[in-house]
CSV table of C-alpha atoms and ligand atoms in Angstrom, one decimal:
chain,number,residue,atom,x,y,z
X,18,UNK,CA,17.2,12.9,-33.4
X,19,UNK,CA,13.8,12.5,-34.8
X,20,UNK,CA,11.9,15.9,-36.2
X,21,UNK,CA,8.2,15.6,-34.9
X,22,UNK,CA,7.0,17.7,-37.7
X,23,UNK,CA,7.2,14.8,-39.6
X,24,UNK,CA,4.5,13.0,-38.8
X,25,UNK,CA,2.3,15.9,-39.9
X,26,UNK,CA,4.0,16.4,-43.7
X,27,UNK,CA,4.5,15.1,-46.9
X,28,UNK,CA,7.8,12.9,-47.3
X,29,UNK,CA,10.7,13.6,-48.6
X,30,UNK,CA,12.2,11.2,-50.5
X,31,UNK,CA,13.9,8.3,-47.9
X,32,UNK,CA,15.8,4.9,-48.5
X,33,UNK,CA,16.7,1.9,-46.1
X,34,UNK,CA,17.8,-1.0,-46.7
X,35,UNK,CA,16.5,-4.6,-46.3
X,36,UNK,CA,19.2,-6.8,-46.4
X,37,UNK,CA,20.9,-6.0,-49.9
X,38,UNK,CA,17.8,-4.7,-51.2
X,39,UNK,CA,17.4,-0.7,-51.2
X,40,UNK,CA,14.1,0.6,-50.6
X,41,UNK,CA,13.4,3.8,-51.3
X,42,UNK,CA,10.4,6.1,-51.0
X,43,UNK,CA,9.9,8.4,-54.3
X,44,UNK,CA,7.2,10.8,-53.1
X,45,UNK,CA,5.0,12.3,-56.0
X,46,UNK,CA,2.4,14.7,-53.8
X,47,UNK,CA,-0.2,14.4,-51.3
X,48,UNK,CA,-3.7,13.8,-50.3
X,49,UNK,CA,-5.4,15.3,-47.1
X,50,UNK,CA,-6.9,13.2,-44.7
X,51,UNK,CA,-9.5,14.1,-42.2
X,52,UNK,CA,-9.3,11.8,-39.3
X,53,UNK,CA,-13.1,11.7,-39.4
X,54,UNK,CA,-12.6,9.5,-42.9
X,55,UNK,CA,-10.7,6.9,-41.2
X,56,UNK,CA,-12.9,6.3,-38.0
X,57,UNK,CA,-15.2,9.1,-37.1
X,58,UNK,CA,-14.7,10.9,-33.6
X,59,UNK,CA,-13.0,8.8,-31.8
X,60,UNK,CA,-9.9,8.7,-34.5
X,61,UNK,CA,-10.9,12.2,-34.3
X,62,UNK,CA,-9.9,12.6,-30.6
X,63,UNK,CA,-6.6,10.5,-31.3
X,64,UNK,CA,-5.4,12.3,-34.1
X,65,UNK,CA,-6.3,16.1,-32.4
X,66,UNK,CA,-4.0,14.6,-29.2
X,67,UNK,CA,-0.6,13.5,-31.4
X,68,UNK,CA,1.0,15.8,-33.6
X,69,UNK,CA,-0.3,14.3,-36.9
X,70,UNK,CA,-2.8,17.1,-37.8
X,71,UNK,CA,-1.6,19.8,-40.5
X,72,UNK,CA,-2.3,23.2,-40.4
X,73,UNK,CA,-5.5,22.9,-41.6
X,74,UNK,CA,-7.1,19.5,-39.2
X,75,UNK,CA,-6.3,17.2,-41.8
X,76,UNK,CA,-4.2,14.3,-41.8
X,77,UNK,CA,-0.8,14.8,-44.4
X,78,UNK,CA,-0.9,11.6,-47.0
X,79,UNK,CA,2.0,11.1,-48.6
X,80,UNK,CA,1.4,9.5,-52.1
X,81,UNK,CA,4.5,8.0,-54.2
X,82,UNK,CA,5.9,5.1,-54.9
X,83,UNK,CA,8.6,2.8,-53.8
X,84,UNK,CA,11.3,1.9,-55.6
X,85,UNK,CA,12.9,-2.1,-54.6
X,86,UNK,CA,16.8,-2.1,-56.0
X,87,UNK,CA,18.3,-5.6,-56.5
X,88,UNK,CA,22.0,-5.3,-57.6
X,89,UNK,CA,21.4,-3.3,-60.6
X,90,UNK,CA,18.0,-4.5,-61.4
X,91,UNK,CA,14.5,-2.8,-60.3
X,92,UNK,CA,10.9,-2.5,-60.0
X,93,UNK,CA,8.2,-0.2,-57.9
X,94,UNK,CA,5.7,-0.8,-55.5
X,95,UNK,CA,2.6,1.8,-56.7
X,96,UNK,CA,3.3,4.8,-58.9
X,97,UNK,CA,1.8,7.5,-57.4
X,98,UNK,CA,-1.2,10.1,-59.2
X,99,UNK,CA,0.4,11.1,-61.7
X,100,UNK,CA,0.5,14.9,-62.8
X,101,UNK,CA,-2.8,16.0,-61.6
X,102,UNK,CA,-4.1,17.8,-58.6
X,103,UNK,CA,-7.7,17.7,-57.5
X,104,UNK,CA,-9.0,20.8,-55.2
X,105,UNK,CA,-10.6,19.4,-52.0
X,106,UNK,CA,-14.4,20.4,-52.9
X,107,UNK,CA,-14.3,18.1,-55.6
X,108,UNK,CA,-13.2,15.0,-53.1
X,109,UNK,CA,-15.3,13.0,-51.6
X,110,UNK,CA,-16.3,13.9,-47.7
X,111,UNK,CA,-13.5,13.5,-45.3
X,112,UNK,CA,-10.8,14.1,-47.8
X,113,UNK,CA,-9.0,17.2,-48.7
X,114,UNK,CA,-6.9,18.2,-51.7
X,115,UNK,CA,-5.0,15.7,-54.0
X,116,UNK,CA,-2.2,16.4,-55.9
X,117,UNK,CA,1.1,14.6,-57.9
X,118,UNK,CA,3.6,14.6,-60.3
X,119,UNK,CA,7.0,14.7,-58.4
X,120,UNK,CA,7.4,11.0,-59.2
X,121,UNK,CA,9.6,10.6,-62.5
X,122,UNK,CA,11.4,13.5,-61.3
X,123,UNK,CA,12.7,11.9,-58.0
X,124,UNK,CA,13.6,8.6,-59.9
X,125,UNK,CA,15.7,10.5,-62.1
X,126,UNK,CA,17.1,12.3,-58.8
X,127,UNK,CA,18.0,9.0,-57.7
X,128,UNK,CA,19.3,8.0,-61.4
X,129,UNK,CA,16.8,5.6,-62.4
X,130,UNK,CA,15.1,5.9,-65.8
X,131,UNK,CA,11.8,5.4,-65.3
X,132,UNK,CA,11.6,2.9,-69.1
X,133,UNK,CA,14.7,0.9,-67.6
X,134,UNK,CA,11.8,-0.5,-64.6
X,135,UNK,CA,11.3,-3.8,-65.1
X,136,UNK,CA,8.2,-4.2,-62.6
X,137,UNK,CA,5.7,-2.1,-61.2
X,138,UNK,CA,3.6,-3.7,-59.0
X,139,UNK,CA,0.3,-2.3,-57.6
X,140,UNK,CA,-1.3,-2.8,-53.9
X,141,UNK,CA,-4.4,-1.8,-55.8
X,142,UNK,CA,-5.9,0.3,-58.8
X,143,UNK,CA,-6.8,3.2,-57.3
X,144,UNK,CA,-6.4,6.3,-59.1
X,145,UNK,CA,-3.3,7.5,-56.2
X,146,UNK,CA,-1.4,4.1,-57.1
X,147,UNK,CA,-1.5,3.9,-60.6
X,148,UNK,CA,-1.1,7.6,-61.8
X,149,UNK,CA,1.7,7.3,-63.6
X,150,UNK,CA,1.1,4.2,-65.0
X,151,UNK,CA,-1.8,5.3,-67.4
X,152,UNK,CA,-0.6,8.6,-68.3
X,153,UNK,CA,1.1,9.3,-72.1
X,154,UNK,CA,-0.1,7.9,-75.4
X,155,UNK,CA,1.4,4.2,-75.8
X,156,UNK,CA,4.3,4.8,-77.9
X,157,UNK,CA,5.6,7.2,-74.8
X,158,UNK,CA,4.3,5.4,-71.5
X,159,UNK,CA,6.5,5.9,-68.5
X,160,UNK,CA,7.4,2.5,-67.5
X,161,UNK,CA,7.8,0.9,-71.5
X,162,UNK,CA,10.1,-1.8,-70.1
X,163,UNK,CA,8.0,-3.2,-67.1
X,164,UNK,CA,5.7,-5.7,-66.6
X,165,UNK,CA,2.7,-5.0,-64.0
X,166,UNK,CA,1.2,-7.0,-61.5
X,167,UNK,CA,-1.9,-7.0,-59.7
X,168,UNK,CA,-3.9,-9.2,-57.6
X,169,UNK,CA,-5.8,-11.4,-59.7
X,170,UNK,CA,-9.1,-10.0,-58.0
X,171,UNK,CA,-8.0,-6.4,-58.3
X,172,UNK,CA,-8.1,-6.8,-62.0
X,173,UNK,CA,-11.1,-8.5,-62.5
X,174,UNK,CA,-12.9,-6.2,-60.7
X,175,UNK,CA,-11.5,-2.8,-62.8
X,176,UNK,CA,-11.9,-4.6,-65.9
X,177,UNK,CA,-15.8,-5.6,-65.2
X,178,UNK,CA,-16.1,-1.6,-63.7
X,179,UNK,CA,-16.6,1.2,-66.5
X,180,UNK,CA,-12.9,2.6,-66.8
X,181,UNK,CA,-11.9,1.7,-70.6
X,182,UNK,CA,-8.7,3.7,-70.2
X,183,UNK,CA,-7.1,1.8,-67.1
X,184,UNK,CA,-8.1,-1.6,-68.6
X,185,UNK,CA,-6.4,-0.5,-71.6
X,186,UNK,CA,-3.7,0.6,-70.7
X,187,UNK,CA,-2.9,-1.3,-67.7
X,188,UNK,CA,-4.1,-4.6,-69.3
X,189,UNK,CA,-1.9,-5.4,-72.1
X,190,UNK,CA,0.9,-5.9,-69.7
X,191,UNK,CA,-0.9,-7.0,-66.4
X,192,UNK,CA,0.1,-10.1,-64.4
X,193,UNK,CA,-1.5,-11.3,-61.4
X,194,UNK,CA,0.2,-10.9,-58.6
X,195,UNK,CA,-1.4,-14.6,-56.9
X,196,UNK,CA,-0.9,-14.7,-52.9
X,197,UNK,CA,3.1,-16.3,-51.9
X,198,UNK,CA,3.7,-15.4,-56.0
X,199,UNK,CA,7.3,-13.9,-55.9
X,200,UNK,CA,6.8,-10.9,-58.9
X,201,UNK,CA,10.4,-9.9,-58.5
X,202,UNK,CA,13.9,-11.4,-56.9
X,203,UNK,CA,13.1,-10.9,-53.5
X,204,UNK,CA,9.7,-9.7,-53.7
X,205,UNK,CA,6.5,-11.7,-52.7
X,206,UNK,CA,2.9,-11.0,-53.2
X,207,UNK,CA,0.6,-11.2,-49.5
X,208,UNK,CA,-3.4,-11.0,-50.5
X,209,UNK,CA,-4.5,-8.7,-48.1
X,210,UNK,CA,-7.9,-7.6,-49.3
X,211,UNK,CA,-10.8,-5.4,-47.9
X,212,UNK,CA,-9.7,-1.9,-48.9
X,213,UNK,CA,-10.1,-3.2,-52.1
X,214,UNK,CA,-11.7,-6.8,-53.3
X,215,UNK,CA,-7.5,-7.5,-54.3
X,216,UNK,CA,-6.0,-5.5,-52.7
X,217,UNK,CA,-2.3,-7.0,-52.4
X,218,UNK,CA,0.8,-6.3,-50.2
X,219,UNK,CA,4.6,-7.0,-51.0
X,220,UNK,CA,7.1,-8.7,-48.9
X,221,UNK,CA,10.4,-7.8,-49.4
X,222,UNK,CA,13.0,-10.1,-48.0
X,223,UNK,CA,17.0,-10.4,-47.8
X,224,UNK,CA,19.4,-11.2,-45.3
X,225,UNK,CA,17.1,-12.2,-42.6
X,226,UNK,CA,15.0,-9.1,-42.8
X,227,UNK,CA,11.6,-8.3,-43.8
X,228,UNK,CA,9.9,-5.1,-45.3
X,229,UNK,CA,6.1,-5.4,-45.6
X,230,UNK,CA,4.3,-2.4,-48.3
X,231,UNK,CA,0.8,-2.9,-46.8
X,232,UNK,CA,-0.2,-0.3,-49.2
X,233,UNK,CA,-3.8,0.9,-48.0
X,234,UNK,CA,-4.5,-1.7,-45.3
X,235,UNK,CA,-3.5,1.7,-43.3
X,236,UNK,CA,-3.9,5.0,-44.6
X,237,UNK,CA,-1.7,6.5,-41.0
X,238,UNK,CA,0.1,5.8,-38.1
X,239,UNK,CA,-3.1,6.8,-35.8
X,240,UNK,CA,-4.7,3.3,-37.0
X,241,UNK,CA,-2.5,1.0,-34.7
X,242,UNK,CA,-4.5,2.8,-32.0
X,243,UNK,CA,-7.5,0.7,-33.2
X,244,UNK,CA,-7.3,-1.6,-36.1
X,245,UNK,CA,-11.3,-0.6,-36.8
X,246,UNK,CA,-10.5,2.3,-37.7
X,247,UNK,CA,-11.1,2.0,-41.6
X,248,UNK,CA,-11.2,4.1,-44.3
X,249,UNK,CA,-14.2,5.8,-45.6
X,250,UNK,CA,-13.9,3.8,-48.9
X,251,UNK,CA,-12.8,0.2,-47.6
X,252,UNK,CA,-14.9,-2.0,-50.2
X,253,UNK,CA,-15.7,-4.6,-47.7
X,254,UNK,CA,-15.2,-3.3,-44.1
X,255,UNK,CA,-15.0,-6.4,-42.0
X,256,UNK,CA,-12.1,-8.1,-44.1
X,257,UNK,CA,-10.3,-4.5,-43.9
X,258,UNK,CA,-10.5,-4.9,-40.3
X,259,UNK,CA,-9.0,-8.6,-40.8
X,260,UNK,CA,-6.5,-7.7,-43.1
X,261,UNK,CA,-5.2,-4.9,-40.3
X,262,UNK,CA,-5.0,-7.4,-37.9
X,263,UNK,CA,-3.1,-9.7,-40.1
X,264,UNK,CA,-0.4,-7.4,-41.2
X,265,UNK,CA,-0.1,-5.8,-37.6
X,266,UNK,CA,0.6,-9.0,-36.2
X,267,UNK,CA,3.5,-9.6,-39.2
X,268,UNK,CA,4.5,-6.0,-37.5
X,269,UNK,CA,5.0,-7.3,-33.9
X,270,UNK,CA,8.0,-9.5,-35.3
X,271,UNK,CA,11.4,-7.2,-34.7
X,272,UNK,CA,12.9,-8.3,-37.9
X,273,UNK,CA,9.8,-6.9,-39.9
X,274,UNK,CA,10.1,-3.3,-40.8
X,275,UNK,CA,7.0,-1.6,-42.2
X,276,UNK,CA,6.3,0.6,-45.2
X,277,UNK,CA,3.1,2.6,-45.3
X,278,UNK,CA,2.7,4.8,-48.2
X,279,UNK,CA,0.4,7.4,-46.9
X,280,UNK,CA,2.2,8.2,-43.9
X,281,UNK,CA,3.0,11.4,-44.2
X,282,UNK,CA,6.8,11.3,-44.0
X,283,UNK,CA,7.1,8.7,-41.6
X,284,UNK,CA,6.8,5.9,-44.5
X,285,UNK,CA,9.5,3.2,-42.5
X,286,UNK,CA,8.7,2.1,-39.6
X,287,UNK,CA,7.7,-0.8,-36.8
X,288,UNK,CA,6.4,-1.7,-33.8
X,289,UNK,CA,7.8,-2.2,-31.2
X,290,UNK,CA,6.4,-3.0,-27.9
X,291,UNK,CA,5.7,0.2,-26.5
X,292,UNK,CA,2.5,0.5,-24.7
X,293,UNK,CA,2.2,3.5,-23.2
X,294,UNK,CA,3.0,6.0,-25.3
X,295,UNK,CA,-0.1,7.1,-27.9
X,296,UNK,CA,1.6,6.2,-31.1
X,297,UNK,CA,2.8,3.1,-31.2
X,298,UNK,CA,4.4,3.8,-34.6
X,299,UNK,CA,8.5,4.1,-34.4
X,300,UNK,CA,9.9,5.9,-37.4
X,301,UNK,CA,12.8,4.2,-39.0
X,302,UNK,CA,15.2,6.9,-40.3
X,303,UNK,CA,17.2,6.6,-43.2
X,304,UNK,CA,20.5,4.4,-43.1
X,305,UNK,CA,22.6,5.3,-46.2
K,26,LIG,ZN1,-4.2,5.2,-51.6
């Protein structure tokens, strides 16, 4: 049976799997989300009307990173904030607290060592994706055996921005993640852009199946209500709204199961066709 508190928490840690490939979701905290920072009153409305609010009107982001398992080889999607927390008066407007550093922990939980990564791919550089990334002096980084990828615009535009310590650290082992460029045995690149000027998604594919990480192309499950809805911070709005589209569309195919890193601890799901009901999101529980 599915909980309906779930839709209004952070996740717990959750695996399915694609194929042969094991996904799992290694949650490291959680940012609050007003439903006004996605699309003012009328995600509002939605939002009030569902179950998705927390205790305090907010929306529950999850924030984490997932973790693709290939045989005995793996890599991550995102890697979450890192060990900070940042107290909701200090966020920008619409967003409440932010806080992480349950990552490395829940990798070990699931006996993976963090150095023995070979990739860690990123949707996008901001701070919630590449948290654990940049922390640690460089002789004791977290992921010392992986390579990272990035869209190609994604980097350009950090590394022209004012942020010497993400360009440092992230740079010396940066690839670009190029749209149809498969960074990892099973694992494609999709240029989905808007949120940010690279922002990148990643296909995973075995056995006739299909997981799409559409990292922040949707922050929650209220947004397949009405792909306008944005986020506050989308860089360029109108190709957000495109790149929504795009990936819902991928969503409509049965075979596709989505991954949606924010979404409080309904991170799996699809969508199937089932007009009517409010949210079209359907959860996909865990399989092992
Ligand atoms: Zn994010």
């Amino acid at each position: 049976m599915f909980d309906n508190s779930r839709w209004a928490r952070m996740s717990a840690t959750r695996s399915i799997m694609i194929g042969d490939i094991r996904v799992s979701y290694v949650p490291d905290g959680l940012v609050q989300m007003h439903p006004r920072w996605l699309g003012g009153a009328a995600a509002q409305d939605f939002a009030a009307g569902t179950d998705c609010l927390d205790g305090e009107g907010y929306l529950a982001g999850s924030v984490g990173g997932l973790l693709v398992e290939n045989g005995d080889r793996r890599m991550l999607i995102d890697a979450g904030f890192g060990g900070n927390r940042v107290p909701a008066h200090l966020m920008p407007d619409g967003l409440g607290q932010i806080e992480g550093g349950r990552l490395v922990e829940g990798l070990r939980e699931l006996g993976v060592a963090p150095g023995g990564i070979e990739v860690v791919a990123f949707t996008h550089l901001h701070d919630d994706h590449i948290g654990w990334a940049v922390r640690g002096p460089a002789d004791r980084e977290v992921f010392a055996g992986a390579q990272f990828f990035a869209g190609e615009a994604e980097w350009r535009w950090w590394s022209g921005a004012v942020d010497p310590r993400r360009a440092q650290v992230l740079g010396r082992r940066m690839n670009p993640a190029a749209d149809g460029r498969e960074v990892f045995p099973g694992v494609t690149a999709w240029s989905t852009p808007g949120h940010t000027p690279g922002h990148t998604s990643y296909v995973v594919e075995s056995g006739g199946q299909r997981l799409i990480a559409f990292g922040d192309v949707l922050h929650s499950p209220i947004q397949f209500a009405d792909p306008r809805w944005g986020s506050a911070n989308d860089f360029d709005r109108t190709q957000a709204v495109a790149s929504r589209q795009a990936v819902i569309a991928e969503l409509s195919d049965e075979k596709v199961t989505g991954f949606g890193g924010h979404f409080a601890d309904v991170v799996f799901g699809s969508l199937p066709d089932n007009t009517g009901t409010r949210l079209r999101w359907q959860p996909v529980d865990a399989t092992d």
